[in-house]
């Protein structure tokens, strides 16, 4: 059972953090480091290039991260954030800053390694593609996809498309930055038809940074369909909704798997 109160969505969770209802006053915690990362990935033999931009905050022994939409936050913006207390950052007018700050706050007060419901999956030493395939197979297995089930995929990663197909699921991909998956499935830009048709939904934590997370959560609650979030963005945020519309979480805190070839953990959560 989830031992946390019911949160309506991201803004409600953030308000509870600011009010001190989740733990210590965020005004007493500081972002001692802040950085902006620009990174791209293209697997051999493919034409799809993934372009990623991140804001990362270092707070005590934890990191908070937010993957950005292109142009969402200037690369120099992070320079001004270090030294700020988290209460100030949680009130920042920029959504990406609020997401990274809340992620850092929750990662400090309840690390994945101390969460009773979290299971560590250690990605093996290997190439980016080998590690991505292990991670995405584990993500797909969290929901036990039945053959023929329609799986909405909001935020497309090709190894995850493959993992869904390997379980016999019918992938319904949705993404702003892709027209077709590597195996030729048409990708739609609008998520509402996907949310209406899917038997279950897998979405990226980046839905926090583009503001669509609350809508996806509300629709999953309304339709009573399983929702899995695979999160680099907000890896400490999304587990707070476990059992509250979110059925499972793959939480990958910074440093992310693509930044290392050595074994690194992904934390898997599943409702009973």
Coordinates of C-alpha atoms in Angstrom, one line a residue:
X1 CA 0.0 0.0 0.0
X2 CA 1.1 3.6 -0.6
X3 CA 1.7 5.3 2.7
X4 CA 1.6 8.9 1.2
X5 CA -1.5 11.1 0.9
X6 CA -3.3 11.4 -2.4
X7 CA -1.8 14.1 -4.6
X8 CA -3.9 15.6 -7.4
X9 CA -0.8 16.1 -9.6
X10 CA 2.6 17.8 -9.8
X11 CA 1.6 21.2 -8.5
X12 CA -0.1 19.6 -5.5
X13 CA 2.9 17.6 -4.6
X14 CA 5.1 20.7 -5.0
X15 CA 2.8 22.7 -2.7
X16 CA 3.0 20.0 -0.1
X17 CA 6.8 20.1 -0.2
X18 CA 6.9 23.9 0.2
X19 CA 4.5 23.6 3.1
X20 CA 6.9 21.1 4.9
X21 CA 4.3 18.4 4.8
X22 CA 6.7 15.8 3.2
X23 CA 9.8 16.5 5.2
X24 CA 12.2 19.2 6.3
X25 CA 11.7 22.8 5.2
X26 CA 13.2 23.1 1.6
X27 CA 14.4 26.6 2.6
X28 CA 17.1 24.8 4.6
X29 CA 18.5 22.8 1.6
X30 CA 20.7 24.4 -1.1
X31 CA 21.6 23.6 -4.6
X32 CA 25.4 23.6 -4.3
X33 CA 25.8 22.7 -8.0
X34 CA 23.8 23.4 -11.1
X35 CA 24.6 22.4 -14.7
X36 CA 23.0 22.2 -18.2
X37 CA 23.9 19.3 -20.4
X38 CA 23.5 18.9 -24.1
X39 CA 23.8 15.3 -25.4
X40 CA 22.8 13.2 -28.4
X41 CA 22.6 9.5 -29.2
X42 CA 22.4 7.6 -32.5
X43 CA 22.7 3.9 -32.5
X44 CA 24.7 2.2 -35.2
X45 CA 22.7 1.2 -38.3
X46 CA 19.9 3.6 -37.5
X47 CA 18.9 7.1 -38.7
X48 CA 17.2 8.3 -35.5
X49 CA 19.3 10.8 -33.5
X50 CA 18.0 11.4 -30.0
X51 CA 18.8 15.0 -28.8
X52 CA 18.6 15.5 -25.1
X53 CA 19.0 18.6 -23.0
X54 CA 19.1 18.5 -19.2
X55 CA 19.1 20.7 -16.2
X56 CA 20.7 19.0 -13.2
X57 CA 20.9 20.3 -9.6
X58 CA 23.2 18.9 -6.9
X59 CA 21.7 19.0 -3.4
X60 CA 23.5 17.2 -0.5
X61 CA 24.1 13.6 -1.6
X62 CA 21.5 13.7 -4.3
X63 CA 20.8 15.0 -7.8
X64 CA 17.6 16.4 -9.3
X65 CA 17.1 16.4 -13.0
X66 CA 14.8 17.7 -15.7
X67 CA 15.0 16.8 -19.4
X68 CA 14.2 19.9 -21.4
X69 CA 12.3 20.6 -24.6
X70 CA 14.6 22.3 -27.2
X71 CA 14.8 26.0 -26.3
X72 CA 13.0 25.6 -23.0
X73 CA 15.9 26.8 -20.9
X74 CA 19.0 28.7 -22.0
X75 CA 22.3 26.9 -21.4
X76 CA 23.6 29.8 -19.2
X77 CA 20.6 29.7 -16.9
X78 CA 22.0 27.0 -14.6
X79 CA 24.9 29.3 -13.6
X80 CA 22.6 31.5 -11.6
X81 CA 20.9 28.6 -9.8
X82 CA 23.8 27.3 -7.7
X83 CA 23.7 28.6 -4.1
X84 CA 19.9 29.0 -4.1
X85 CA 17.8 27.4 -1.5
X86 CA 15.3 24.9 -2.7
X87 CA 12.3 26.8 -1.5
X88 CA 13.2 29.6 -3.9
X89 CA 13.8 27.2 -6.7
X90 CA 10.4 25.4 -6.1
X91 CA 8.8 28.9 -6.6
X92 CA 10.8 29.7 -9.8
X93 CA 8.5 30.8 -12.6
X94 CA 10.3 28.3 -15.0
X95 CA 8.7 24.8 -14.9
X96 CA 12.0 23.0 -15.6
X97 CA 13.6 24.6 -12.6
X98 CA 10.7 23.6 -10.4
X99 CA 10.8 20.0 -11.6
X100 CA 14.5 19.7 -11.0
X101 CA 14.3 21.3 -7.6
X102 CA 11.4 19.0 -6.5
X103 CA 13.2 16.0 -7.8
X104 CA 16.3 17.0 -5.8
X105 CA 14.3 17.6 -2.7
X106 CA 12.5 14.3 -2.8
X107 CA 15.8 12.5 -3.7
X108 CA 17.3 13.9 -0.5
X109 CA 14.5 13.1 1.9
X110 CA 13.7 9.6 0.5
X111 CA 16.5 8.1 -1.6
X112 CA 15.6 5.1 -3.8
X113 CA 18.1 2.9 -1.9
X114 CA 16.0 3.5 1.3
X115 CA 12.6 2.9 -0.4
X116 CA 11.1 -0.5 0.7
X117 CA 9.2 -0.8 -2.6
X118 CA 12.2 -0.1 -4.9
X119 CA 14.1 -3.0 -6.5
X120 CA 17.6 -2.2 -7.9
X121 CA 18.3 -3.3 -11.5
X122 CA 22.0 -3.0 -12.2
X123 CA 22.6 -2.3 -15.9
X124 CA 25.5 -4.3 -17.0
X125 CA 28.9 -3.2 -18.3
X126 CA 28.4 -2.7 -22.0
X127 CA 27.6 -0.5 -25.0
X128 CA 24.9 2.1 -24.9
X129 CA 22.6 -0.1 -27.0
X130 CA 23.2 -3.2 -24.8
X131 CA 22.5 -1.2 -21.7
X132 CA 19.4 0.4 -23.2
X133 CA 18.0 -3.0 -24.2
X134 CA 18.4 -4.4 -20.7
X135 CA 16.7 -1.3 -19.2
X136 CA 13.9 -1.2 -21.7
X137 CA 13.1 -4.9 -21.4
X138 CA 12.8 -4.4 -17.7
X139 CA 10.5 -1.4 -18.2
X140 CA 8.2 -3.4 -20.4
X141 CA 8.1 -6.3 -18.0
X142 CA 6.9 -4.1 -15.2
X143 CA 3.3 -4.2 -16.6
X144 CA 3.2 -7.8 -17.8
X145 CA 1.8 -6.9 -21.2
X146 CA -0.6 -9.5 -22.6
X147 CA -0.5 -10.5 -26.3
X148 CA -2.6 -8.1 -28.4
X149 CA -2.9 -5.4 -25.8
X150 CA -2.7 -1.8 -27.0
X151 CA 0.2 -0.1 -25.3
X152 CA 0.4 3.7 -25.5
X153 CA 4.0 4.9 -25.6
X154 CA 4.3 8.6 -24.9
X155 CA 7.9 9.5 -25.6
X156 CA 9.4 7.0 -28.0
X157 CA 12.6 5.1 -27.4
X158 CA 13.1 2.4 -30.1
X159 CA 14.5 -0.3 -27.8
X160 CA 11.3 0.1 -25.7
X161 CA 9.2 -0.3 -28.9
X162 CA 11.0 -3.5 -29.5
X163 CA 10.5 -4.6 -25.9
X164 CA 6.8 -4.1 -26.2
X165 CA 6.6 -6.1 -29.4
X166 CA 8.6 -8.9 -27.8
X167 CA 5.8 -9.3 -25.2
X168 CA 3.2 -9.3 -28.0
X169 CA 1.9 -5.8 -27.3
X170 CA 0.6 -3.5 -30.0
X171 CA 2.5 -0.2 -29.7
X172 CA 0.7 3.1 -30.1
X173 CA 3.7 5.6 -30.2
X174 CA 3.4 9.3 -29.5
X175 CA 6.2 11.8 -29.7
X176 CA 6.9 15.4 -30.8
X177 CA 10.2 14.7 -32.4
X178 CA 9.7 11.5 -34.4
X179 CA 7.6 10.5 -37.4
X180 CA 8.2 6.7 -37.5
X181 CA 9.8 4.2 -35.1
X182 CA 12.8 2.1 -36.3
X183 CA 10.5 -0.7 -37.2
X184 CA 8.2 1.6 -39.3
X185 CA 5.3 2.3 -37.0
X186 CA 3.8 5.7 -37.5
X187 CA 4.2 8.1 -34.6
X188 CA 1.5 10.5 -33.7
X189 CA 2.0 14.0 -32.1
X190 CA -1.3 14.2 -30.2
X191 CA -1.6 12.0 -27.1
X192 CA -5.4 12.2 -26.5
X193 CA -6.2 9.5 -29.1
X194 CA -3.5 7.3 -27.6
X195 CA -4.9 7.8 -24.1
X196 CA -8.4 7.0 -25.3
X197 CA -7.4 3.7 -27.1
X198 CA -4.7 2.2 -25.0
X199 CA -5.2 -0.7 -22.7
X200 CA -2.2 0.5 -20.7
X201 CA 0.2 3.5 -21.1
X202 CA 3.9 3.9 -20.8
X203 CA 5.1 7.5 -20.6
X204 CA 8.4 9.2 -20.1
X205 CA 9.2 11.4 -17.1
X206 CA 9.7 14.2 -19.5
X207 CA 5.9 14.6 -19.4
X208 CA 6.6 16.5 -16.2
X209 CA 8.8 19.1 -18.0
X210 CA 6.4 19.6 -20.9
X211 CA 3.4 19.9 -18.6
X212 CA 1.5 16.8 -19.8
X213 CA 2.0 14.5 -16.8
X214 CA -1.1 15.7 -14.9
X215 CA -3.3 15.1 -17.9
X216 CA -1.9 11.6 -18.5
X217 CA -2.3 10.8 -14.8
X218 CA -5.9 12.0 -14.7
X219 CA -6.9 10.0 -17.8
X220 CA -5.3 6.9 -16.4
X221 CA -7.2 7.3 -13.1
X222 CA -10.4 8.0 -15.0
X223 CA -10.1 5.0 -17.3
X224 CA -8.6 2.8 -14.6
X225 CA -5.8 1.6 -16.9
X226 CA -2.3 0.9 -15.8
X227 CA 0.2 3.7 -16.2
X228 CA 4.0 3.1 -16.1
X229 CA 6.4 6.0 -16.0
X230 CA 10.0 5.6 -17.1
X231 CA 11.8 8.5 -15.5
X232 CA 15.1 10.2 -15.8
X233 CA 13.3 13.5 -15.4
X234 CA 11.6 13.4 -12.0
X235 CA 12.9 10.0 -10.9
X236 CA 12.2 10.8 -7.3
X237 CA 8.9 12.6 -8.1
X238 CA 7.0 9.9 -9.9
X239 CA 7.2 7.2 -7.2
X240 CA 5.2 9.5 -5.0
X241 CA 2.2 8.7 -7.3
X242 CA 2.6 5.0 -7.1
X243 CA -0.7 3.4 -6.3
X244 CA -2.4 6.8 -7.0
X245 CA -2.8 6.3 -10.8
X246 CA 0.7 5.2 -11.5
X247 CA 1.1 1.4 -11.5
X248 CA 4.8 1.1 -12.0
X249 CA 7.9 3.2 -12.2
X250 CA 11.4 2.8 -13.7
X251 CA 13.4 5.5 -11.9
X252 CA 16.8 6.3 -13.2
X253 CA 18.5 9.1 -11.2
X254 CA 21.5 11.1 -12.5
X255 CA 24.1 10.1 -13.6
X256 CA 22.0 8.4 -16.3
X257 CA 22.9 5.1 -18.0
X258 CA 24.0 6.8 -21.3
X259 CA 26.7 8.7 -19.4
X260 CA 28.5 5.5 -18.1
X261 CA 29.6 2.2 -19.4
X262 CA 30.0 0.8 -15.9
X263 CA 27.2 -0.9 -14.0
X264 CA 24.6 1.7 -12.8
X265 CA 21.3 1.2 -11.0
X266 CA 17.8 1.7 -12.3
X267 CA 15.1 1.5 -9.5
X268 CA 12.0 -0.5 -10.3
X269 CA 8.7 0.1 -8.5
X270 CA 5.5 -1.8 -8.9
X271 CA 2.2 -1.7 -7.1
X272 CA 1.1 -5.0 -5.5

